Amino acid sequence: MDQSLPTGSLLKRAGRHLANFVLSFTHGCLLVAGVAVAIIMAYQYTAHGIGGLDPRAWAESRPAAPDSVKEYAAGVAASDKLSPEYMRLIQYIAKRHKVAGKALEQVVRDAIREGTASNIDPVLILAVTSVESGFNPLAESVFGAQGLMQIIPRFHHDKIDGSLGNTALLDPSENLRVGARILREYLRTNGAIVAALQQYGGVSDPEDLTYPNKVLNELERFRQVMKFGSVRQVAELNGSLPKVPAAGEAEPDSTGTPG
């Protein structure tokens, strides 16, 4: 006698097994998801209180991605701790020019970043800034020179970020970026720092060393402050601040560091 079940009965049994499996699997997934949600809700409540249970707050609490590489680099620079030497220089400049130390910290970070990118001593950038504007980011001359490094827009429009509009050079970071590029260009063109600074200062007479002397004396003063802590200590140790070489004598190399 044939004991096999009809085909229809086998299919019904297989269907019931499959349905039970799907139901059990779905139940298990929902259970795992429920546990995960409970854990997340508990964390949000612990970290943010009752407001943390609002899903809209989760999106708002996530840090936004930077809009550009420039903003990302600025964020990295802002997180870096400045060396004690630069902090001494900041204290000196803040007192001398009556500028907020916190604002100067960002200026110094920008100078370090742009100096590194342009292969220029950052302290040279700061020395030019000191001579040009006294670290006043809103300074403007009768000739139309603007910002920290007193850049004339119509002469360097190709270097300025056009997306920042007509006030681009009043932004300290942008001004230092453009100023560093100008210095790099002049150093490459002239091959010597004195000639490069003469061009930067608009000096037409090659025998006129007034402007480069101001910048290079400031550069040396800043270096001494970074090393010793104050100009008074420099004077006590050295007798007087070093002077810039006269025409024809050895001068610093094109990066702004002693040769």
Coordinates of C-alpha atoms in Angstrom, one line a residue:
M1 CA 0.0 0.0 0.0
D2 CA 1.4 3.4 -1.0
Q3 CA 1.9 5.5 2.3
S4 CA 3.1 8.7 0.5
L5 CA 1.1 11.9 1.1
P6 CA -0.6 13.6 -1.8
T7 CA 1.4 16.4 -3.5
G8 CA -1.1 19.0 -2.3
S9 CA -0.6 18.1 1.4
L10 CA 3.2 18.3 1.0
L11 CA 2.9 21.7 -0.5
K12 CA 0.7 22.9 2.3
R13 CA 3.1 21.6 4.9
A14 CA 6.1 23.3 3.2
G15 CA 4.1 26.5 3.0
R16 CA 3.4 26.4 6.8
H17 CA 7.0 25.8 7.6
L18 CA 8.1 28.6 5.4
A19 CA 5.6 31.0 6.9
N20 CA 6.7 30.1 10.4
F21 CA 10.3 30.7 9.4
V22 CA 9.6 34.1 7.9
L23 CA 7.5 35.1 10.9
S24 CA 10.2 34.0 13.4
F25 CA 12.9 35.7 11.4
T26 CA 10.9 39.0 11.2
H27 CA 10.2 38.8 14.9
G28 CA 13.9 38.3 15.7
C29 CA 14.9 41.3 13.4
L30 CA 12.2 43.5 15.1
L31 CA 13.5 42.5 18.5
V32 CA 17.1 43.3 17.6
A33 CA 16.0 46.7 16.1
G34 CA 14.0 47.5 19.2
V35 CA 16.9 46.8 21.5
A36 CA 19.1 49.0 19.3
V37 CA 16.6 51.9 19.4
A38 CA 16.3 51.5 23.1
I39 CA 20.1 51.7 23.5
I40 CA 20.2 54.8 21.3
M41 CA 17.4 56.5 23.1
A42 CA 19.0 55.8 26.4
Y43 CA 22.3 57.3 25.2
Q44 CA 20.6 60.4 23.8
Y45 CA 18.7 60.9 27.1
T46 CA 21.9 60.5 29.2
A47 CA 23.9 62.8 26.9
H48 CA 21.4 65.5 26.1
G49 CA 18.5 65.1 28.5
I50 CA 14.8 65.0 27.4
G51 CA 15.7 67.2 24.4
G52 CA 17.9 64.5 23.1
L53 CA 14.9 62.2 22.4
D54 CA 13.8 64.5 19.6
P55 CA 15.2 63.1 16.3
R56 CA 15.5 66.6 14.8
A57 CA 18.0 67.4 17.5
W58 CA 20.2 64.5 16.4
A59 CA 20.7 66.0 13.0
E60 CA 21.3 69.4 14.4
S61 CA 24.0 68.1 16.8
R62 CA 26.1 66.5 14.1
P63 CA 29.1 68.7 13.0
A64 CA 28.6 70.1 9.6
A65 CA 31.2 69.1 6.9
P66 CA 33.5 72.0 5.9
D67 CA 32.4 74.0 2.8
S68 CA 35.9 74.0 1.4
V69 CA 39.4 72.8 1.8
K70 CA 40.4 76.3 2.9
E71 CA 37.9 76.2 5.8
Y72 CA 39.2 72.7 6.7
A73 CA 42.8 73.9 6.8
A74 CA 41.8 76.9 8.9
G75 CA 40.1 74.5 11.3
V76 CA 43.2 72.4 11.6
A77 CA 45.4 75.4 12.1
A78 CA 43.1 76.7 14.8
S79 CA 43.5 73.5 16.7
D80 CA 47.3 73.5 16.7
K81 CA 49.0 74.8 19.8
L82 CA 51.5 77.6 19.1
S83 CA 55.0 77.2 20.3
P84 CA 56.2 79.2 23.4
E85 CA 58.4 81.3 21.0
Y86 CA 55.3 82.4 19.0
M87 CA 53.4 83.0 22.2
R88 CA 56.1 85.4 23.4
L89 CA 56.0 87.2 20.0
I90 CA 52.2 87.5 20.3
Q91 CA 52.5 89.0 23.8
Y92 CA 55.0 91.5 22.5
I93 CA 53.0 92.5 19.4
A94 CA 49.8 92.7 21.5
K95 CA 51.4 95.1 23.9
R96 CA 53.2 97.2 21.3
H97 CA 50.4 97.6 18.8
K98 CA 47.5 97.4 21.4
V99 CA 45.9 94.4 19.6
A100 CA 43.9 91.6 21.2
G101 CA 46.1 88.6 21.8
K102 CA 43.4 86.1 20.7
A103 CA 43.1 87.9 17.4
L104 CA 46.8 87.8 17.0
E105 CA 46.9 84.1 17.6
Q106 CA 44.9 83.5 14.4
V107 CA 47.0 86.0 12.5
V108 CA 50.1 84.1 13.5
R109 CA 48.5 80.7 12.6
D110 CA 47.6 82.1 9.2
A111 CA 51.2 83.5 8.7
I112 CA 52.6 80.1 9.6
R113 CA 50.3 78.3 7.2
E114 CA 50.9 80.7 4.3
G115 CA 54.6 80.9 5.0
T116 CA 54.9 77.2 4.9
A117 CA 52.9 77.0 1.6
S118 CA 55.0 79.7 0.0
N119 CA 58.4 78.7 1.5
I120 CA 58.7 82.0 3.2
D121 CA 59.7 82.7 6.8
P122 CA 56.3 83.3 8.6
V123 CA 58.1 85.9 10.8
L124 CA 58.9 87.9 7.7
I125 CA 55.2 87.9 6.8
L126 CA 54.5 89.2 10.3
A127 CA 57.3 91.8 10.0
V128 CA 55.8 93.2 6.8
T129 CA 52.4 93.3 8.5
S130 CA 53.8 95.2 11.4
V131 CA 55.4 97.8 9.2
E132 CA 52.5 98.1 6.8
S133 CA 49.5 98.2 9.1
G134 CA 50.5 97.7 12.7
F135 CA 48.2 94.6 12.6
N136 CA 45.1 96.6 11.8
P137 CA 43.0 94.4 9.5
L138 CA 40.8 97.4 8.5
A139 CA 43.7 99.7 7.6
E140 CA 43.4 101.5 4.2
S141 CA 45.9 104.0 2.7
V142 CA 45.2 107.0 0.5
F143 CA 46.5 104.9 -2.4
G144 CA 43.9 102.2 -1.9
A145 CA 46.1 99.7 -0.1
Q146 CA 44.0 97.5 2.2
G147 CA 44.2 95.3 5.2
L148 CA 47.0 93.7 7.2
M149 CA 49.7 93.7 4.5
Q150 CA 48.3 96.8 2.7
I151 CA 47.6 95.2 -0.7
I152 CA 46.3 97.3 -3.6
P153 CA 43.5 95.3 -5.2
R154 CA 43.9 96.6 -8.8
F155 CA 47.5 95.4 -8.9
H156 CA 46.9 91.9 -7.6
H157 CA 43.3 91.1 -8.6
D158 CA 44.5 87.8 -10.1
K159 CA 45.6 86.5 -6.7
I160 CA 42.4 87.5 -4.8
D161 CA 39.6 85.1 -4.1
G162 CA 36.8 86.8 -6.2
S163 CA 34.1 84.9 -4.2
L164 CA 34.8 87.1 -1.2
G165 CA 33.7 90.3 -3.0
N166 CA 35.0 93.8 -2.8
T167 CA 36.0 93.5 0.9
A168 CA 38.1 90.3 0.4
L169 CA 41.4 92.0 1.5
L170 CA 39.8 93.1 4.7
D171 CA 39.6 89.5 5.7
P172 CA 42.8 88.8 7.7
S173 CA 43.3 85.3 6.4
E174 CA 42.7 86.2 2.7
N175 CA 45.0 89.3 3.1
L176 CA 47.8 87.2 4.5
R177 CA 47.4 84.6 1.8
V178 CA 47.6 87.1 -1.0
G179 CA 50.4 89.0 0.7
A180 CA 52.5 85.8 1.0
R181 CA 51.9 85.1 -2.7
I182 CA 53.1 88.6 -3.6
L183 CA 56.2 88.2 -1.5
R184 CA 57.0 84.8 -3.1
E185 CA 56.5 86.3 -6.5
Y186 CA 58.8 89.3 -5.8
L187 CA 61.5 87.0 -4.2
R188 CA 61.5 84.8 -7.2
T189 CA 61.6 87.8 -9.6
N190 CA 64.4 89.7 -7.8
G191 CA 66.3 86.9 -6.2
A192 CA 67.2 88.9 -3.1
I193 CA 65.1 89.9 -0.2
V194 CA 66.1 93.6 -0.1
A195 CA 65.1 94.1 -3.8
A196 CA 61.9 92.1 -3.2
L197 CA 61.0 94.3 -0.3
Q198 CA 61.7 97.4 -2.3
Q199 CA 59.3 96.3 -4.9
Y200 CA 56.7 95.4 -2.2
G201 CA 57.1 98.8 -0.7
G202 CA 56.9 100.6 -4.1
V203 CA 60.4 101.9 -3.9
S204 CA 61.6 103.0 -7.3
D205 CA 65.2 104.1 -6.3
P206 CA 67.4 101.0 -5.8
E207 CA 69.6 103.0 -3.5
D208 CA 66.7 103.8 -1.2
L209 CA 66.9 101.2 1.6
T210 CA 64.5 102.9 4.0
Y211 CA 61.6 100.5 3.6
P212 CA 63.5 97.2 3.4
N213 CA 65.5 98.3 6.5
K214 CA 62.3 98.9 8.4
V215 CA 61.0 95.4 7.6
L216 CA 64.3 93.6 8.2
N217 CA 65.0 95.4 11.4
E218 CA 61.5 94.4 12.5
L219 CA 62.1 90.9 11.4
E220 CA 65.3 90.7 13.5
R221 CA 63.5 92.3 16.4
F222 CA 60.7 89.7 16.3
R223 CA 63.3 86.9 16.1
Q224 CA 65.0 88.2 19.2
V225 CA 61.8 88.6 21.1
M226 CA 60.9 85.0 20.2
K227 CA 64.2 83.8 21.5
F228 CA 64.7 86.0 24.6
G229 CA 61.1 87.1 25.5
S230 CA 61.3 90.8 25.3
V231 CA 63.2 93.7 23.6
R232 CA 64.5 94.8 27.0
Q233 CA 66.1 91.4 27.5
V234 CA 67.5 91.6 23.9
A235 CA 69.0 95.0 24.7
E236 CA 70.6 93.8 27.9
L237 CA 72.1 90.8 26.2
N238 CA 73.2 92.3 22.9
G239 CA 73.6 96.0 23.8
S240 CA 71.4 97.0 20.9
L241 CA 69.3 95.4 18.2
P242 CA 71.2 94.1 15.1
K243 CA 71.0 96.4 12.1
V244 CA 70.3 95.5 8.5
P245 CA 73.4 95.3 6.3
A246 CA 74.2 98.3 4.1
A247 CA 74.1 98.0 0.4
G248 CA 76.7 95.6 -0.9
E249 CA 77.0 93.7 2.3
A250 CA 75.7 90.2 3.0
E251 CA 72.0 90.0 3.5
P252 CA 69.5 87.3 4.4
D253 CA 68.6 84.8 1.7
S254 CA 65.4 84.9 -0.4
T255 CA 63.3 83.0 2.1
G256 CA 63.8 85.7 4.8
T257 CA 66.2 83.6 6.9
P258 CA 69.9 84.6 7.4
G259 CA 72.2 83.3 4.7

